[in-house]
Tab-separated table of C-alpha atoms and ligand atoms in Angstrom:
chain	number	residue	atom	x	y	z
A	19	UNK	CA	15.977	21.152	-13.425
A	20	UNK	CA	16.584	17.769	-11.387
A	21	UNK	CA	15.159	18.228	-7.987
A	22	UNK	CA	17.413	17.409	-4.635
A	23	UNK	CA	17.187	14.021	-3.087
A	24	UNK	CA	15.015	16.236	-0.120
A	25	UNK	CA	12.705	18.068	-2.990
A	26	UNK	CA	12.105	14.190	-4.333
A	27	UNK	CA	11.243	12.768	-0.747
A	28	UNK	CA	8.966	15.648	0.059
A	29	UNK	CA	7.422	15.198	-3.306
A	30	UNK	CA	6.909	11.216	-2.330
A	31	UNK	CA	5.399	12.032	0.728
A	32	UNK	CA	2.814	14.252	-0.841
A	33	UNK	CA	1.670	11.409	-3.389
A	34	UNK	CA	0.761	9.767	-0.080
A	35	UNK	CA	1.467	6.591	-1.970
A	36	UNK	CA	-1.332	3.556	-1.234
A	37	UNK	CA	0.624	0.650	0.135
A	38	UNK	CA	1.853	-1.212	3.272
A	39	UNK	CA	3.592	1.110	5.513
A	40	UNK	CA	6.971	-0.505	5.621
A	41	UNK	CA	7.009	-0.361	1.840
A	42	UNK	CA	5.345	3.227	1.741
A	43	UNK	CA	8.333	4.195	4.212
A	44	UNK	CA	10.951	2.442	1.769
A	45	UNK	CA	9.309	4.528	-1.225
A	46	UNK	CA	9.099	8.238	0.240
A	47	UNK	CA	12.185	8.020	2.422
A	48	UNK	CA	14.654	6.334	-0.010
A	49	UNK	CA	15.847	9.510	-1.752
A	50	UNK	CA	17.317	10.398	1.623
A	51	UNK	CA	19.916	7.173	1.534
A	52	UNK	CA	20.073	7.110	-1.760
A	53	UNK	CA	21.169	9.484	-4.256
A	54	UNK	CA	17.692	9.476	-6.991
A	55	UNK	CA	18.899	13.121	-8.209
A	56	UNK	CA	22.320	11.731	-9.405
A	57	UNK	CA	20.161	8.481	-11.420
A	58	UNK	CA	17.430	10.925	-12.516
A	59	UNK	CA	20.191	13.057	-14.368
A	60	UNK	CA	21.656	10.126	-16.177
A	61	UNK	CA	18.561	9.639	-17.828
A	62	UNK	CA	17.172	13.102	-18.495
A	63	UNK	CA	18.216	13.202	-21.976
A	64	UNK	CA	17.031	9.533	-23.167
A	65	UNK	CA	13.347	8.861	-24.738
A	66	UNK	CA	12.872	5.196	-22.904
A	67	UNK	CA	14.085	3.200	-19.701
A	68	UNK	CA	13.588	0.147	-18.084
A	69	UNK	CA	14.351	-0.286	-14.322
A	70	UNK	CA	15.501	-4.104	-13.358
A	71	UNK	CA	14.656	-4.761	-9.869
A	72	UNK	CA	12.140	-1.352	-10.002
A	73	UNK	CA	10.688	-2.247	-6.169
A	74	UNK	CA	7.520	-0.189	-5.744
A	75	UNK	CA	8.421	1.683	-8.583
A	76	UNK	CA	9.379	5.113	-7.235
A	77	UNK	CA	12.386	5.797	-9.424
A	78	UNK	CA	10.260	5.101	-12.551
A	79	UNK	CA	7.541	7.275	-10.768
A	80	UNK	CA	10.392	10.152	-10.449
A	81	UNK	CA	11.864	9.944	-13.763
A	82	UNK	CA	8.361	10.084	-15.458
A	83	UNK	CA	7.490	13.131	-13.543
A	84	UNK	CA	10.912	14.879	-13.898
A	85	UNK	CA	12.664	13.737	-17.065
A	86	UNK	CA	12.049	13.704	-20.704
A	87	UNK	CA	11.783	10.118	-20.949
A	88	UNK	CA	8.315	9.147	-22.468
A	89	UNK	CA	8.218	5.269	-22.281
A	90	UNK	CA	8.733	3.491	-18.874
A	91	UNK	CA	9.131	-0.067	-18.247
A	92	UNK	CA	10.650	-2.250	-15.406
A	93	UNK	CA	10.772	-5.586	-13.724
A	94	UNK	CA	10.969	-7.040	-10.067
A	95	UNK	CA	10.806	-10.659	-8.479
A	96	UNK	CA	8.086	-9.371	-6.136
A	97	UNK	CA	4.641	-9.765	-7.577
A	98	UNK	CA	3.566	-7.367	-4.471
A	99	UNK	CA	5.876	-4.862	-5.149
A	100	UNK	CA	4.942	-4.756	-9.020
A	101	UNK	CA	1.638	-3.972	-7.738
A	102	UNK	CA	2.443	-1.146	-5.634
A	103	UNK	CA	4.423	0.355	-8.619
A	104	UNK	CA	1.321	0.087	-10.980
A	105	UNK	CA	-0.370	2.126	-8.133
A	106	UNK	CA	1.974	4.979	-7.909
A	107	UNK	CA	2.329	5.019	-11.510
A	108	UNK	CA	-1.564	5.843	-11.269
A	109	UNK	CA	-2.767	6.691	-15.174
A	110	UNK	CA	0.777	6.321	-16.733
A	111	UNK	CA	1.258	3.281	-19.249
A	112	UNK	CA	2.521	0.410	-16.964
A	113	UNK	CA	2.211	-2.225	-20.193
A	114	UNK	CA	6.297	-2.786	-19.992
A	115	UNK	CA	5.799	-3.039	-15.932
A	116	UNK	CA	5.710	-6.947	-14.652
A	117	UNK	CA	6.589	-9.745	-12.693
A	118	UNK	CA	9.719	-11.890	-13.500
A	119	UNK	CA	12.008	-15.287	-12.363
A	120	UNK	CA	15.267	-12.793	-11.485
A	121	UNK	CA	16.645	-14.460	-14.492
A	122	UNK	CA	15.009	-13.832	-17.964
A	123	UNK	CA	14.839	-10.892	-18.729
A	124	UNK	CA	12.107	-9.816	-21.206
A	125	UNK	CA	12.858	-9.646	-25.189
A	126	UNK	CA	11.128	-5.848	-24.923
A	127	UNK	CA	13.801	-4.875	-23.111
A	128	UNK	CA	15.929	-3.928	-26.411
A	129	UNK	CA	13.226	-1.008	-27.415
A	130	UNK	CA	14.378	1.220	-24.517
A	131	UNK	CA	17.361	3.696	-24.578
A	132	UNK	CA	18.388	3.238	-20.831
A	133	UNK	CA	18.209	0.514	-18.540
A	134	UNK	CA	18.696	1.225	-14.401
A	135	UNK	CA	19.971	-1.268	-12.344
A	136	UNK	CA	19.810	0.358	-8.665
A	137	UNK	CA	20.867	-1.478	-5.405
A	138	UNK	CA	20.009	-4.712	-6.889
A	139	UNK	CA	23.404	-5.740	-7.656
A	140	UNK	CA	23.949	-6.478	-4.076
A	141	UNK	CA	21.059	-8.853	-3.583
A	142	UNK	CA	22.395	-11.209	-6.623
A	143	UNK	CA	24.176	-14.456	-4.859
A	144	UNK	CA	28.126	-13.899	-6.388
A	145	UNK	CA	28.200	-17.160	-8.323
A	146	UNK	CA	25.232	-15.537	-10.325
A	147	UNK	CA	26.320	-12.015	-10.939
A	148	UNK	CA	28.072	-12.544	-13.953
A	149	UNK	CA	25.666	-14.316	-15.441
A	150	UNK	CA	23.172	-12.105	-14.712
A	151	UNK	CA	24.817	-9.246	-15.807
A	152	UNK	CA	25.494	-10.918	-18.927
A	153	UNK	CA	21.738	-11.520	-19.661
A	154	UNK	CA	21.122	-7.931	-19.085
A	155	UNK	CA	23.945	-7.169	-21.958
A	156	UNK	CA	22.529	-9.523	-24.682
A	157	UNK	CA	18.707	-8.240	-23.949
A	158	UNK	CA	19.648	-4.594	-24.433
A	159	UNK	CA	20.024	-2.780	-27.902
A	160	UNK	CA	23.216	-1.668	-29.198
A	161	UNK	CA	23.514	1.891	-28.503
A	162	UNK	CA	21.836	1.630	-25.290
A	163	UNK	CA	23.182	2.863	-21.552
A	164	UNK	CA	23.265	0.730	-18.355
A	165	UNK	CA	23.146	3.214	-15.313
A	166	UNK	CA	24.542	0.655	-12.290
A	167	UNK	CA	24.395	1.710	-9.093
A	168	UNK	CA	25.416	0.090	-5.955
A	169	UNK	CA	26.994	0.300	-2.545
A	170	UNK	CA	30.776	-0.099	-2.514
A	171	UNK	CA	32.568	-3.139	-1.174
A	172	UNK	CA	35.461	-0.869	-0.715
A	173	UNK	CA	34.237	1.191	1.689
A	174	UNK	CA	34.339	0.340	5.482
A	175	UNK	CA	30.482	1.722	5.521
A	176	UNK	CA	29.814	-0.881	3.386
A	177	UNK	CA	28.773	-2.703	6.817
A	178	UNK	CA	25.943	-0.371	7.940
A	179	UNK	CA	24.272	-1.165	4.323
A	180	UNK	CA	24.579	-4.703	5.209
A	181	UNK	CA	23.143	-4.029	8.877
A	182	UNK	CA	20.401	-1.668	7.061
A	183	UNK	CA	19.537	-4.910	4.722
A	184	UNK	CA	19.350	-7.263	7.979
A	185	UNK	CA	17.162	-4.600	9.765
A	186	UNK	CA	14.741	-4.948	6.998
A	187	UNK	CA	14.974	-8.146	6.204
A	188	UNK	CA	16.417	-7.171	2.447
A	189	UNK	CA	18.957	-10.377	1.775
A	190	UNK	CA	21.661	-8.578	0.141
A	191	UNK	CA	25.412	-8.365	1.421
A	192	UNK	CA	26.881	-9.155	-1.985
A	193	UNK	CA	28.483	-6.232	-3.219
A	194	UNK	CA	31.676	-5.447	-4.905
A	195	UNK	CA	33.969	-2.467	-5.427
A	196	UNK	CA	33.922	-0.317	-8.257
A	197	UNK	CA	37.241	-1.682	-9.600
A	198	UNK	CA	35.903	-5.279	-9.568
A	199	UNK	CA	32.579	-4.054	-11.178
A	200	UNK	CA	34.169	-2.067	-14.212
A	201	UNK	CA	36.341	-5.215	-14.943
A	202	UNK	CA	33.616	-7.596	-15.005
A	203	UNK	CA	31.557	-4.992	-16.949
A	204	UNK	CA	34.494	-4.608	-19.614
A	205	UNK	CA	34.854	-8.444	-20.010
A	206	UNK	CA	31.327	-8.881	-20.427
A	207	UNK	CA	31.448	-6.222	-23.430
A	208	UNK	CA	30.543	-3.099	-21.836
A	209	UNK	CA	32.080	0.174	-22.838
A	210	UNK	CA	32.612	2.281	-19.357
A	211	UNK	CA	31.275	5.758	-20.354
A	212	UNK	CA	31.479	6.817	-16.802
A	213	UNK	CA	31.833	5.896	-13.500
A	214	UNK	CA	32.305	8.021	-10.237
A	215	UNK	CA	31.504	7.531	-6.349
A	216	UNK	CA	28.699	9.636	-3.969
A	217	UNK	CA	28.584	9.151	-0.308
A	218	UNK	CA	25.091	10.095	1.614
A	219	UNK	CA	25.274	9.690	5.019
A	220	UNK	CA	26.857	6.763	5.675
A	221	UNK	CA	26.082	5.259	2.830
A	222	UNK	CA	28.988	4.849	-0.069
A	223	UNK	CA	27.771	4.752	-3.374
A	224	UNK	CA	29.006	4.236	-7.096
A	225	UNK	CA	27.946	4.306	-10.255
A	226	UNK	CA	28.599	3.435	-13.792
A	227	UNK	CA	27.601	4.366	-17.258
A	228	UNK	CA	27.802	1.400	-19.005
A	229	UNK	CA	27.222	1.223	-23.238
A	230	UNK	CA	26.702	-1.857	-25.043
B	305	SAM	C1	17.209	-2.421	-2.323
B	305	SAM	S1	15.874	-2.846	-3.350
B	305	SAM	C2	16.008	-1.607	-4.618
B	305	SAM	C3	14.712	-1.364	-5.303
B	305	SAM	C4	14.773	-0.272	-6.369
B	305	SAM	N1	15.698	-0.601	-7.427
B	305	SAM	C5	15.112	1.044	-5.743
B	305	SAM	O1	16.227	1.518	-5.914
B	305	SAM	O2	14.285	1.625	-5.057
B	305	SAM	C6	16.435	-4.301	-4.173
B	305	SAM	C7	15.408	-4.860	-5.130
B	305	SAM	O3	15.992	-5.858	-5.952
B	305	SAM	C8	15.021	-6.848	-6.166
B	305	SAM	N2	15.725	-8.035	-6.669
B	305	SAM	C9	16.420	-8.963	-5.989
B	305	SAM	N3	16.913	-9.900	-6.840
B	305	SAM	C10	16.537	-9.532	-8.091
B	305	SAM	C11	16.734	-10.059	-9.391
B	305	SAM	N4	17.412	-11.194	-9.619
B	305	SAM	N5	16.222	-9.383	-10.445
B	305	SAM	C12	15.540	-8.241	-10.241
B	305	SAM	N6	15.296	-7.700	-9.041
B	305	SAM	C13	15.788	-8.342	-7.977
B	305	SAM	C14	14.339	-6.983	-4.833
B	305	SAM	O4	13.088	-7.602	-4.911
B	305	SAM	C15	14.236	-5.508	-4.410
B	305	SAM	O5	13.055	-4.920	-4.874
């Protein structure tokens, strides 16, 4: 059984993870804001994913310890935070873990079943998003799942993620609504296996199940 988003941040906190304390707060907090327990569900049933944009790796730390999946793999823009994911992820094979340009994606990317792309979507400048989403489609296998998640441009709230982003100095402030993000997902080639909203706290989320 998936644990709550609470279970998960009490678990975090217990790893006492070894990193600077702003990103240490980001890592055992998070699961509070946002919703780790819906993401870790999508995957529970796949063998492999990849995490775009995997920060200090918690969700990949999470989904190791309570999913199925037996192969991780992820990449982020932030040599630092690459770092402090190969320290949570202690003993676990971190060979598919590594530094990137935010544009290439890596050719291994089309071994795993599921890719993640969590709350990065909103730190992509608009004029790239499409391109960059369309990368992420011709580097995955056919067959394989994108789980999307990001904060809803819909949503009035939508301004206390962009105040959250400006408090810690996160960029951001890009996103879109779910409508605009299933068509551009659909012209890109996507199939839409599912999609549905979560708000926690103040925070509006959605997400999408996206096939290739
Ligand atoms: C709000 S954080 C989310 C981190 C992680 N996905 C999570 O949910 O905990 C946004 C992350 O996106 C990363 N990022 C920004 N632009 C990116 C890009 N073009 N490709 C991959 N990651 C990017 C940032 O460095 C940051 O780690």
């Amino acid at each position: 059984m998936i644990p709550s988003n609470k279970e998960l941040s009490s678990f975090l906190k217990r790893k006492n993870p070894k990193m600077g304390l702003l990103d240490k707060l980001k890592v055992v907090y998070r699961p509070y804001i946002c919703p780790f327990s819906v993401l870790l569900t999508e995957v529970k049933n796949v063998d492999s994913v990849f995490d775009i944009g995997c920060g200090s790796g918690q969700l990949l730390f999470l989904i190791s310890e309570f999913t199925e999946v037996k192969k991780i793999g992820g990449v982020e823009i932030k040599q630092r935070l690459i770092d402090n994911a190969k320290s949570l992820l202690g003993e676990r094979n971190t060979d598919f873990l590594s530094v990137y340009n935010g544009k290439d994606l890596p050719n291994e990317m089309d071994i795993f079943d599921a890719i993640m792309l969590n709350d990065v979507w909103h730190h992509i400048p608009k004029a790239q998003q499409d391109l960059f989403l369309r990368e992420v489609y011709s580097k995955m296998k056919k067959g394989a799942i994108l789980v999307f998640k990001d904060i809803d441009a819909s949503s009035f709230w939508v301004h206390f993620n962009r105040f959250h982003d400006l408090l810690l100095g996160e960029g951001g402030g890009q996103e879109l609504s779910l409508n605009e993000m299933i068509k551009i997902s659909e012209n890109i080639g996507f199939h839409v296996k599912n999609s549905f909203k979560k708000r926690q706290y103040w925070y509006d989320h959605y997400f999408l199940v996206l096939e290739k």
